[in-house]
CSV table of C-alpha atoms in Angstrom, one decimal:
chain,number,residue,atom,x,y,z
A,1,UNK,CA,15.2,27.9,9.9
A,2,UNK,CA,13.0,27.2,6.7
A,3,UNK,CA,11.8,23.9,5.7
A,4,UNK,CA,13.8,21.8,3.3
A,5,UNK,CA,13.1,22.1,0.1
A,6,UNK,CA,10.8,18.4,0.1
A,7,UNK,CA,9.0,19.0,2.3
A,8,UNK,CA,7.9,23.2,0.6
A,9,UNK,CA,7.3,20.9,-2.3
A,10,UNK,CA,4.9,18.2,-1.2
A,11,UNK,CA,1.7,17.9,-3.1
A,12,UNK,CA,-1.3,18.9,-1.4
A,13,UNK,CA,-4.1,17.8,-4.0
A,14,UNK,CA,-3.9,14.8,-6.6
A,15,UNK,CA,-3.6,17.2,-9.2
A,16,UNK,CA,-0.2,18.3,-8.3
A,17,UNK,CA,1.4,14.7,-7.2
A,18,UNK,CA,3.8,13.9,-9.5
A,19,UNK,CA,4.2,10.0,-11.0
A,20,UNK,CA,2.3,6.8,-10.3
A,21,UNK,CA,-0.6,7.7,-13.3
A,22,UNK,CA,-0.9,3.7,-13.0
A,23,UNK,CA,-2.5,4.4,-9.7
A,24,UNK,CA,-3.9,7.7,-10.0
A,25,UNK,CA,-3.8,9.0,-13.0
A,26,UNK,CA,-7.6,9.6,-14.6
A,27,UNK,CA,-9.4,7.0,-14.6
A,28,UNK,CA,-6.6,4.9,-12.3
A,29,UNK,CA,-7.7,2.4,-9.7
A,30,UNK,CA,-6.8,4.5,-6.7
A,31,UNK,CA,-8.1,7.4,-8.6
A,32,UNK,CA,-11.5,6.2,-8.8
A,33,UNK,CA,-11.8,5.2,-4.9
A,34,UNK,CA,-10.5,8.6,-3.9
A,35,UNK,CA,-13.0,10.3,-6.3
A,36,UNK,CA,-16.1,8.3,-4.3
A,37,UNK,CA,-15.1,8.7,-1.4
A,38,UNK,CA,-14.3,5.9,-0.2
A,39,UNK,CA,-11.4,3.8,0.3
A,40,UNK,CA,-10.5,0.5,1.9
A,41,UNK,CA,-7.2,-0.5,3.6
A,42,UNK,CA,-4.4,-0.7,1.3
A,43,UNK,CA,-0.5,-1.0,1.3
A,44,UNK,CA,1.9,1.1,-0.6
A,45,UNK,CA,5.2,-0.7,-1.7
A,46,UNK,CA,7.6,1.2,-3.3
A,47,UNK,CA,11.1,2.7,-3.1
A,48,UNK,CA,11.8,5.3,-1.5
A,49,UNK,CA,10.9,8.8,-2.4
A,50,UNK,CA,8.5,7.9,-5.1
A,51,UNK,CA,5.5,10.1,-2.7
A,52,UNK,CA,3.9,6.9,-0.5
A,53,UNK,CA,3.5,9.4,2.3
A,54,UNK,CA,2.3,12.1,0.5
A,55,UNK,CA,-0.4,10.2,-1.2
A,56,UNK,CA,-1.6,8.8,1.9
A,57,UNK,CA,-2.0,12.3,3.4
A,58,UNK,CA,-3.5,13.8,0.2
A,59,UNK,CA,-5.9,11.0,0.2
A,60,UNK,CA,-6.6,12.1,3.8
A,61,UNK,CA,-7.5,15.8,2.6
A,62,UNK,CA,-9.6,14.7,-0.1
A,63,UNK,CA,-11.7,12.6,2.4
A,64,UNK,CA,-11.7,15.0,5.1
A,65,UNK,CA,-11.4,12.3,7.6
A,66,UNK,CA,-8.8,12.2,10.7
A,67,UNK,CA,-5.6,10.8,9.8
A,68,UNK,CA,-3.3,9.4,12.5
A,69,UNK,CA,0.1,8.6,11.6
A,70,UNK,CA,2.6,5.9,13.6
A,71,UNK,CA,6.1,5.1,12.8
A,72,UNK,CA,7.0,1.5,13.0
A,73,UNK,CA,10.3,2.3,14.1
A,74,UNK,CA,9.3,4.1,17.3
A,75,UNK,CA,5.7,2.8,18.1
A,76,UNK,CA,4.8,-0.3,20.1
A,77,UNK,CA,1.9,-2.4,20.7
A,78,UNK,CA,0.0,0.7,23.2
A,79,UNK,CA,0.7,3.3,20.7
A,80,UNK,CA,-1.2,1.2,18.1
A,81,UNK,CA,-4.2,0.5,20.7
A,82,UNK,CA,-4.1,4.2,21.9
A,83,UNK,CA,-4.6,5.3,18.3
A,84,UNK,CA,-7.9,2.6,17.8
A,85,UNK,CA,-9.4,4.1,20.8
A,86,UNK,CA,-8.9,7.3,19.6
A,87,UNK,CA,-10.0,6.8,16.5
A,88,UNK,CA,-13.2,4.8,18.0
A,89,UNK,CA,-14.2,7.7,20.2
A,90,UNK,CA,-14.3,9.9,17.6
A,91,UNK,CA,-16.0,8.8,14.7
A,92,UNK,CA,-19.3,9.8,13.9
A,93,UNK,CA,-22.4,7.6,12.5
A,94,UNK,CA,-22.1,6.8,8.6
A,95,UNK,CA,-18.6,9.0,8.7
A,96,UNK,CA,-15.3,8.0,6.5
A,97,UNK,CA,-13.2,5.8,9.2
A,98,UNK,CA,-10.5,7.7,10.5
A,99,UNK,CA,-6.6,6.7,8.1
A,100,UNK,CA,-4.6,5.2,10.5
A,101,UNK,CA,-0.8,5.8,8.1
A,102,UNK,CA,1.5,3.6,8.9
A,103,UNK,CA,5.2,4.4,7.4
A,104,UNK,CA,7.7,1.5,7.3
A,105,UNK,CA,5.4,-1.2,8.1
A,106,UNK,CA,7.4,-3.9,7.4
A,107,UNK,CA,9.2,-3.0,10.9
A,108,UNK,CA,6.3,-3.8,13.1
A,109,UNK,CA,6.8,-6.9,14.8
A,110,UNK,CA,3.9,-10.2,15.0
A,111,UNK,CA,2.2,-8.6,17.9
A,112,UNK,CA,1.9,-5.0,16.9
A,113,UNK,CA,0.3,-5.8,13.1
A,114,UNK,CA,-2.3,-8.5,15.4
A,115,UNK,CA,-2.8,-5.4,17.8
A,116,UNK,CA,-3.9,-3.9,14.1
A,117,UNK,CA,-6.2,-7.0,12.9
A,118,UNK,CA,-9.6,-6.0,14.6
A,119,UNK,CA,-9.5,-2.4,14.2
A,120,UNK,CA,-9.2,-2.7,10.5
A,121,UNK,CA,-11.8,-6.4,10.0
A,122,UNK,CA,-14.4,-4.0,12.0
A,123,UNK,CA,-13.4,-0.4,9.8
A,124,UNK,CA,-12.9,0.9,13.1
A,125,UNK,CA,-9.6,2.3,10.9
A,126,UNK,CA,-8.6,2.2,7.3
A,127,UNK,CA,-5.3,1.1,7.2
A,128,UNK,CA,-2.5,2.6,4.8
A,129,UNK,CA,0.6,1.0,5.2
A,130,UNK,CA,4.2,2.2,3.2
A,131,UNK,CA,6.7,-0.1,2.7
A,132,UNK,CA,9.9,-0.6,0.6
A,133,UNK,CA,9.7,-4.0,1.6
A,134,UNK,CA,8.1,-6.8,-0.4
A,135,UNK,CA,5.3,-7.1,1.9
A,136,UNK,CA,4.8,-10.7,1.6
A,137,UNK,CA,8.7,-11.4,4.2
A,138,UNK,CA,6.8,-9.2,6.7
A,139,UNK,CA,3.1,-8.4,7.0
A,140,UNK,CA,1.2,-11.4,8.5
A,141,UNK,CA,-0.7,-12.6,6.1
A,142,UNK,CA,-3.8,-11.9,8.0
A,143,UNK,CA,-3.3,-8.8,7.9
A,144,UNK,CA,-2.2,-8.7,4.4
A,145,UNK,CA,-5.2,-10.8,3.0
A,146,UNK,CA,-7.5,-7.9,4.2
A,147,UNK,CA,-5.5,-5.2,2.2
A,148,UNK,CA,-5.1,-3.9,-1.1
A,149,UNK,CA,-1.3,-3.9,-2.5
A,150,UNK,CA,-0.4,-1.2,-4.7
A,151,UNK,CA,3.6,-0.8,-5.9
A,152,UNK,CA,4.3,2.3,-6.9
A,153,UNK,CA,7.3,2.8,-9.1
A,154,UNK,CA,10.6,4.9,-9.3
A,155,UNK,CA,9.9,8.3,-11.0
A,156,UNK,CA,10.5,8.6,-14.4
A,157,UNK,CA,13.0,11.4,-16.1
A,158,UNK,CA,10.3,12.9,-17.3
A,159,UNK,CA,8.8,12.7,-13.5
A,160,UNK,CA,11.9,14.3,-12.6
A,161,UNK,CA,12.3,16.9,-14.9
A,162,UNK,CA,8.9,18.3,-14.1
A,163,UNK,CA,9.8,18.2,-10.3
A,164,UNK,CA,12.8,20.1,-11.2
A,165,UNK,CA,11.1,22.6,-13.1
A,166,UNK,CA,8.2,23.3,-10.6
A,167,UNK,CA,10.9,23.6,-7.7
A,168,UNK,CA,12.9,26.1,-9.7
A,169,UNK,CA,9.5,28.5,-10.3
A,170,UNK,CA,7.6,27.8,-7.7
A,171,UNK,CA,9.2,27.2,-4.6
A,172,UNK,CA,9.1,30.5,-2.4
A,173,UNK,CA,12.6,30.5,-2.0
A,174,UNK,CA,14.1,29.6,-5.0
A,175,UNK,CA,11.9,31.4,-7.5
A,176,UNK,CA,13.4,34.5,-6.0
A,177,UNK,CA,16.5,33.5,-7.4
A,178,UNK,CA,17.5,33.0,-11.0
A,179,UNK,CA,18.3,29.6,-11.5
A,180,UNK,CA,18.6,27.7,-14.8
A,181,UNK,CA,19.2,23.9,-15.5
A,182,UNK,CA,21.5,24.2,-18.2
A,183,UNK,CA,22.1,20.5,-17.7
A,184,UNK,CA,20.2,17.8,-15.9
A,185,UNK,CA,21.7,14.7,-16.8
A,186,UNK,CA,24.0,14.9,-13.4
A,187,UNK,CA,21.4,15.5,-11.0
A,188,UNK,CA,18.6,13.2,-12.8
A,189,UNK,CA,21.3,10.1,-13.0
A,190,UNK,CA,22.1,10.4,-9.0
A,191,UNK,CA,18.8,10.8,-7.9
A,192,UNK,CA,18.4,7.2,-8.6
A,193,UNK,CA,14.6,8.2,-9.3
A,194,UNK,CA,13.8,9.7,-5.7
A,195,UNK,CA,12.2,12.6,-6.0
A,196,UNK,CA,13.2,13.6,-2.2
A,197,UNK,CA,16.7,12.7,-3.1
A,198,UNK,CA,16.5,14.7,-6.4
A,199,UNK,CA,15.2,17.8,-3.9
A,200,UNK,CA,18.0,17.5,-1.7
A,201,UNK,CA,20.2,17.5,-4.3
A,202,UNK,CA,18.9,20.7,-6.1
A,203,UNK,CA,19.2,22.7,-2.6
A,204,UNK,CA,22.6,21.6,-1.7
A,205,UNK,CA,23.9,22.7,-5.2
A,206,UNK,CA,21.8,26.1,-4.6
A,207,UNK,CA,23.3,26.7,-1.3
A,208,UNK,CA,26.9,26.2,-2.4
A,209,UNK,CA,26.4,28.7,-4.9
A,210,UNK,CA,26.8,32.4,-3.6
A,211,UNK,CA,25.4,34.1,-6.1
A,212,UNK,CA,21.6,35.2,-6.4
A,213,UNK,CA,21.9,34.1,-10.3
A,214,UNK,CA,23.0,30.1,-10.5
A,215,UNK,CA,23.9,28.3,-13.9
A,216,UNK,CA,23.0,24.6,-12.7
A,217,UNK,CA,25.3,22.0,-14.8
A,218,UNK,CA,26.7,18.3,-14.8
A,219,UNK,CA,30.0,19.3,-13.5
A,220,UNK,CA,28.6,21.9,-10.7
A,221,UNK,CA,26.6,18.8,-9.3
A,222,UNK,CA,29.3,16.2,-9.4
A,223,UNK,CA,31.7,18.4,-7.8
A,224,UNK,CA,29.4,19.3,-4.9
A,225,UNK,CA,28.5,15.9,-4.3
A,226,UNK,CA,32.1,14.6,-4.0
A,227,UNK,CA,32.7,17.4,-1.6
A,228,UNK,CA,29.5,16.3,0.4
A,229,UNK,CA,29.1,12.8,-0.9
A,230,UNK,CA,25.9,12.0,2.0
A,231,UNK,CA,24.4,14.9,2.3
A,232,UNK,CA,21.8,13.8,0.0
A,233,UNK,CA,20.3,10.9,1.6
A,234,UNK,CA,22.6,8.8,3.4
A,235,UNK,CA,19.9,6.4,4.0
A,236,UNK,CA,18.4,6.0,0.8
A,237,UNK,CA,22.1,5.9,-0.4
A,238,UNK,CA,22.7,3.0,2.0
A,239,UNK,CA,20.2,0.9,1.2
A,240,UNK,CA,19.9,0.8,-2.2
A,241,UNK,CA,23.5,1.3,-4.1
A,242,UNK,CA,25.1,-0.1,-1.3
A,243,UNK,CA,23.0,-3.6,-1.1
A,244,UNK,CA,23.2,-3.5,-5.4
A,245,UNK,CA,26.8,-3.1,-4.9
A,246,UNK,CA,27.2,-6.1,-1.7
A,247,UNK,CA,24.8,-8.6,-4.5
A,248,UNK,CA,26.9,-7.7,-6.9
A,249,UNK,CA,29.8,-8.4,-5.3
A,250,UNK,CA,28.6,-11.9,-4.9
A,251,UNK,CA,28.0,-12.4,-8.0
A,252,UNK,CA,31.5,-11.1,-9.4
A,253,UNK,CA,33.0,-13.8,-7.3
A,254,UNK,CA,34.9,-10.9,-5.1
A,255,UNK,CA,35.0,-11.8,-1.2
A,256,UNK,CA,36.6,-9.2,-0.3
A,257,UNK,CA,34.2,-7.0,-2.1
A,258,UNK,CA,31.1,-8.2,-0.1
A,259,UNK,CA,32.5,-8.2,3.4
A,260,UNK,CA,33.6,-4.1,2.6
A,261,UNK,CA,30.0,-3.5,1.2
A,262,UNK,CA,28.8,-5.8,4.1
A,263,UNK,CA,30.5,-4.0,6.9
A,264,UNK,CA,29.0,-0.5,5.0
A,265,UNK,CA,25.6,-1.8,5.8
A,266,UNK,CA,26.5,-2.9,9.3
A,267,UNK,CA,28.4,0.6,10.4
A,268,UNK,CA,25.6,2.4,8.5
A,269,UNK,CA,22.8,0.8,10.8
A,270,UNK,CA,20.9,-1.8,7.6
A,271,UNK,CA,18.9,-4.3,9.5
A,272,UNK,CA,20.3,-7.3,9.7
A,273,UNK,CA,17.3,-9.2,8.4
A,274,UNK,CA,17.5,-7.4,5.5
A,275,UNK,CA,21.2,-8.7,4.8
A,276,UNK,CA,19.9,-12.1,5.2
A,277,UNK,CA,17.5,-12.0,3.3
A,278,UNK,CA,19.4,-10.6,0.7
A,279,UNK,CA,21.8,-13.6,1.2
A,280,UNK,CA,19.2,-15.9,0.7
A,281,UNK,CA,18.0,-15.0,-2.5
A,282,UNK,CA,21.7,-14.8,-4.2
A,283,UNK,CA,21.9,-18.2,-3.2
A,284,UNK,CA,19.0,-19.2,-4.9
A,285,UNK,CA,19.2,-16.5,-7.9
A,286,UNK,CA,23.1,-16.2,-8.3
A,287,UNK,CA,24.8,-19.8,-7.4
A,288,UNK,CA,21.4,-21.8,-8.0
A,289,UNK,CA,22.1,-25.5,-9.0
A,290,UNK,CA,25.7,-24.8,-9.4
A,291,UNK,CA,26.5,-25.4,-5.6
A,292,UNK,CA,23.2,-26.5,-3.9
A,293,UNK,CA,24.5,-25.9,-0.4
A,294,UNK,CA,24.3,-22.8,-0.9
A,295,UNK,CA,20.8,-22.0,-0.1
A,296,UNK,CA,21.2,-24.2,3.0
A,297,UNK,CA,24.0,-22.5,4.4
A,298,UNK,CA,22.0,-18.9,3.7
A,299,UNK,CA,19.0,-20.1,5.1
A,300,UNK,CA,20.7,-21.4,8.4
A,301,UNK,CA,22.7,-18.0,8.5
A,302,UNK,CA,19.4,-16.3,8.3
A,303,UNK,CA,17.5,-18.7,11.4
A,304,UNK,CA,21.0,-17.8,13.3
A,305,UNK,CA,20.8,-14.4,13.0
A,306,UNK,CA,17.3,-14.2,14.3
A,307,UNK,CA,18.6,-16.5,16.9
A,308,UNK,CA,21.4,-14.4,18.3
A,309,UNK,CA,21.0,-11.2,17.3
A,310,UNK,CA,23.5,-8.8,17.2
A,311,UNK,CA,26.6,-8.0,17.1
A,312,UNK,CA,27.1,-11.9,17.0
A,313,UNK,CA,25.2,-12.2,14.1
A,314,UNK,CA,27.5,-10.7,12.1
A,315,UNK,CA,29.9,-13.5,11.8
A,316,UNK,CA,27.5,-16.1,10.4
A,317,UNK,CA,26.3,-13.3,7.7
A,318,UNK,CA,29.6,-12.7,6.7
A,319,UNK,CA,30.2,-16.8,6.8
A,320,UNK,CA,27.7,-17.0,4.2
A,321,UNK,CA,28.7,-13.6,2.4
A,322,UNK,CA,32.4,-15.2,1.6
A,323,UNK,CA,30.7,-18.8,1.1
A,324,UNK,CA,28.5,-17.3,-1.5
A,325,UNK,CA,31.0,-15.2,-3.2
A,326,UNK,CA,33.3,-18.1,-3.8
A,327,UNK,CA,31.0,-20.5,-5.0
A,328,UNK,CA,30.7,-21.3,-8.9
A,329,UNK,CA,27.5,-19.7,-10.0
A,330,UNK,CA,24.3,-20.6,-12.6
A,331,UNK,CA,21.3,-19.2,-13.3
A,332,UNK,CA,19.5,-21.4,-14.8
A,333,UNK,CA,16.9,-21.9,-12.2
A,334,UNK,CA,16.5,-18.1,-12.2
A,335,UNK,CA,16.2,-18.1,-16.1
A,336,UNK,CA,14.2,-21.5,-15.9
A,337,UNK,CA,11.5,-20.2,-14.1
A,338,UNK,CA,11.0,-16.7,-15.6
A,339,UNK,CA,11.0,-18.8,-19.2
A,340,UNK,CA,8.2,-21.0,-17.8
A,341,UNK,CA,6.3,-17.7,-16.6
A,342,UNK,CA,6.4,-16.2,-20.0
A,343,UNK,CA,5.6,-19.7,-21.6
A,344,UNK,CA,2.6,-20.0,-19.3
A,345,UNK,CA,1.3,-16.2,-20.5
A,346,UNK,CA,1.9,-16.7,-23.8
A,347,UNK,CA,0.1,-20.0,-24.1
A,348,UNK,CA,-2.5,-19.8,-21.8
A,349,UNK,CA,-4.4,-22.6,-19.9
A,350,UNK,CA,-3.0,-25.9,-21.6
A,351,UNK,CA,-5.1,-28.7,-20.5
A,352,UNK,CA,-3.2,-31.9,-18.1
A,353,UNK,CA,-2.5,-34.9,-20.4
A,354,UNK,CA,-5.4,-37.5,-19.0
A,355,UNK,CA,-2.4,-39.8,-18.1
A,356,UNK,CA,-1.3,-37.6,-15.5
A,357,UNK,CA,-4.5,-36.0,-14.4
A,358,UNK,CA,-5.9,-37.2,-10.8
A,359,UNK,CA,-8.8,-39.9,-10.8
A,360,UNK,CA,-10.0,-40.0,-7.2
A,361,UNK,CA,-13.8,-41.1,-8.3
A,362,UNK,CA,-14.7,-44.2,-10.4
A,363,UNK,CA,-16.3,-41.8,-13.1
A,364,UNK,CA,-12.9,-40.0,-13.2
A,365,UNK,CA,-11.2,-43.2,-14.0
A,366,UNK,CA,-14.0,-44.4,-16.7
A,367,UNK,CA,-13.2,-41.1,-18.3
A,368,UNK,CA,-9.5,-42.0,-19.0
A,369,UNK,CA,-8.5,-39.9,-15.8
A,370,UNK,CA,-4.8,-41.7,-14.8
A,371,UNK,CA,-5.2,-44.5,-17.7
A,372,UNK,CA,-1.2,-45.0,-19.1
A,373,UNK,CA,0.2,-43.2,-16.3
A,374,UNK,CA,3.4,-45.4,-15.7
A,375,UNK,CA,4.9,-45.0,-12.0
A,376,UNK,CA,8.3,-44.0,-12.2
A,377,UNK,CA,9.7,-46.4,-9.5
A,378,UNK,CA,8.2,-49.4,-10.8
A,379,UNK,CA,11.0,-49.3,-13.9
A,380,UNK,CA,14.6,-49.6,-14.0
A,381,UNK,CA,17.0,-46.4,-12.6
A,382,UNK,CA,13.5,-45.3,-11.2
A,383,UNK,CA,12.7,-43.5,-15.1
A,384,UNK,CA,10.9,-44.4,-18.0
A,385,UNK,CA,9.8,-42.3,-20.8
A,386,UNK,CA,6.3,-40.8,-21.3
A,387,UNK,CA,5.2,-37.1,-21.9
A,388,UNK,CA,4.3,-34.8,-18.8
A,389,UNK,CA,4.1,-31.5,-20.9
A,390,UNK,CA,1.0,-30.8,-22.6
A,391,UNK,CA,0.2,-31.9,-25.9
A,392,UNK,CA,0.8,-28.5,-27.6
A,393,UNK,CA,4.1,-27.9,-25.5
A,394,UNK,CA,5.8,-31.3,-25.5
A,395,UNK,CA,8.9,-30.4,-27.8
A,396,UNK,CA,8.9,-27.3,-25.7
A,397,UNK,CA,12.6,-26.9,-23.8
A,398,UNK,CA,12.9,-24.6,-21.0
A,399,UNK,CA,15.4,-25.7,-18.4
A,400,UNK,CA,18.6,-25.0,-20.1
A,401,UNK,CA,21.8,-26.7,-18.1
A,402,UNK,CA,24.9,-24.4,-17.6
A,403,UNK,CA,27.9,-26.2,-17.2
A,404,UNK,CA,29.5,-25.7,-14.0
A,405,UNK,CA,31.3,-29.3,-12.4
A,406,UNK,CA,27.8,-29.6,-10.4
A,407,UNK,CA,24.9,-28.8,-12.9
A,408,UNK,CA,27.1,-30.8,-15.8
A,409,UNK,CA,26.3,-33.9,-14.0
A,410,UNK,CA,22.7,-32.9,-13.9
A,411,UNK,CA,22.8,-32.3,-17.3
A,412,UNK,CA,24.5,-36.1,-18.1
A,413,UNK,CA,21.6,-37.1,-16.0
A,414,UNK,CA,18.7,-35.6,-18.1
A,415,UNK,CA,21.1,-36.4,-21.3
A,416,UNK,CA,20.6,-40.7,-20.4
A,417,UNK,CA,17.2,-40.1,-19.6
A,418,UNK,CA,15.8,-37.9,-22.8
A,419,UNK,CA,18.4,-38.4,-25.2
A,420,UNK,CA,18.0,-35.9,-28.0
A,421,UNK,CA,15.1,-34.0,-26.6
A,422,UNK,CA,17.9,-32.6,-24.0
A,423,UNK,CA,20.6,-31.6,-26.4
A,424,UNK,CA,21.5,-28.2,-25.8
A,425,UNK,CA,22.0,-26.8,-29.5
């Protein structure tokens, strides 16, 4: 039985990976390290299928140093030490540290990642991790400090189109047939920008066809993949469209949505964590100031999970799920912030207005450091007026109240404090 079609295809050499030029395209970061040789520990974040585990082994070619690979899923703590020792015994003086690849990373529990921590302070390894995590919920920050993060992003159409090209005339199974992609729209649109998902695609339609010549179009794809709707990545499937569609769910207000999207991700074997987590940032991204309790009740349905465990946990996750769903929802914290960032990187360093600036040292406080700061609680209602922007940005609005029952009495707050500078046009 031949290889799938992926795995024919990966890359070998630098010069045939496809994507990521923001990493290693000429000239590129990553790029640069490869081309002198030497690398230092680094993460790969990233969705899936975008070629985090083919660039880690192509940077091993390049190097010509040993590259050991672990799986967080199946290795424990002795696999990890066995692989240091290894890698100890047989490294020569002055030569590359061995690659110790580490795929899904963000599944290694607290002790496996310290097992990790000395082999990688003392170069004993150089550490590539792949994640399609955010690194920052699970790599101990020890750990993390002492790596590089690079994100790589979801292939482009173009990406895609090349891949689809290069399989079609170069594979050594499907260049002896005559295929021709009339139409790509189909297969480009459910690859979702996975390159081993766009693969898996292309060979599926191929093998349903009989004939040696194949006319590849929208229809022929959408009809094979509603007669074989996972047999192009179940897991990729399940945990991306299917935690889009559970948040989304959320946010359309539809209970009964989330606990059928919910229960997908439970049958389908999702991680539970990853559903809480999920579940916290709605809360905070979704419902926001409209219902504070929300973000409580996610974040104690996230400690009871981790608590229990499963199959228990379930119940509090879909608790929260049908809590969320059914809660008004604002934004405006979400917006809020994001409008503060792009203030911030539009307008650069603004100096602190002396009034509110710290004066721990008597020079600080001959300087005007603190002078006119007026303490809040010394005032009536615990307010008083006086400017905490800075002087270029004072008139500058970026909280904008939506008026659900909750933030609208937020709003009246602000509204009796600031008076005009608060009125929502």
């Amino acid at each position: 039985m031949s290889e799938p079609l992926a795995e024919r295809l990966r890359p070998r050499t630098l010069d045939d990976y496809i994507g990521q030029k923001h990493l290693v395209g000429e000239g590129a970061v990553l790029r640069k390290m490869i081309d002198a040789g030497r690398i230092s520990s680094f993460i790969l974040w990233g969705p899936p299928g975008v070629g985090k585990t083919t660039l880690a082994q192509i940077i091993a070619h390049k190097l010509e140093t040993p590259f050991y690979t672990l799986s967080a899923v199946t290795s424990g703590v002795k696999d990890v030490r066995d692989v240091v020792e290894k890698a100890q015994k047989g490294r020569f003086f002055n030569e590359a540290s061995p690659i110790l690849f580490i795929d899904e990373i963000h599944r290694f529990s607290k002790s496996q990642q310290d097992s990790l921590l000395g082999a990688v302070e003392k170069g004993i390894v150089t550490l590539i991790g792949a994640t399609t995590e955010n690194p920052s919920f699970e790599v101990i920050r020890p750990l993390l400090s002492r790596c590089q993060l690079y994100v790589l992003k979801t292939l482009e159409k173009e990406d895609l189109i090349e891949l689809l090209q290069r399989a079609i005339t170069k594979d050594i199974i499907l260049k002896e047939r005559q295929i021709e992609l009339k139409e790509m729209g189909a297969i480009i649109r459910f690859s979702g920008g996975d390159a081993r998902k766009l693969l898996n695609i292309l060979e599926l339609v191929v093998d349903s066809a009989p004939a040696e010549s194949i006319i590849i179009t929208d229809e022929m794809v959408e009809n094979c993949l509603q007669q074989n709707p996972l047999a192009y990545d179940k897991d990729g499937e399940m945990h991306y469209d299917i935690i889009s569609a559970f948040i989304k769910s959320i946010r359309g207000s539809d209970p009964d949505a989330a606990l059928y999207w919910m229960a997908r991700m439970i049958e389908g074997g999702e991680d539970p964590q990853f559903i809480a987590r999920r579940l916290v940032i709605s809360a905070a991204e979704d419902i926001g100031l409209a219902n504070p309790n929300a973000l409580l009740l996610a974040n104690a349905a996230f400690d009871t999970v981790m608590k229990i465990g499963w199959p228990e946990g379930r119940i509090p996750l879909a608790e929260c799920a049908v809590y969320l769903a059914t809660s008004p929802k604002s934004n405006s914290a979400y917006f809020g912030i994001d409008d503060a960032l792009n203030l911030v990187r539009q307008t650069g360093n603004q100096p602190v207005p002396l009034h509110l600036r710290n004066a721990p040292t008597k020079l600080m406080k001959e300087l005007g450091y603190s002078d006119g700061y007026k303490y809040p609680h010394d005032y009536s209602g615990h307010f008083t007026p006086q400017q905490y922007m800075p002087d270029d940005l004072q008139n500058e609005r970026i909280w904008h109240p939506q008026h659900s029952p909750s933030e609208q009495k937020l709003y009246e707050r602000m509204l009796s404090y600031w008076g005009e500078r608060f009125k929502d046009e």
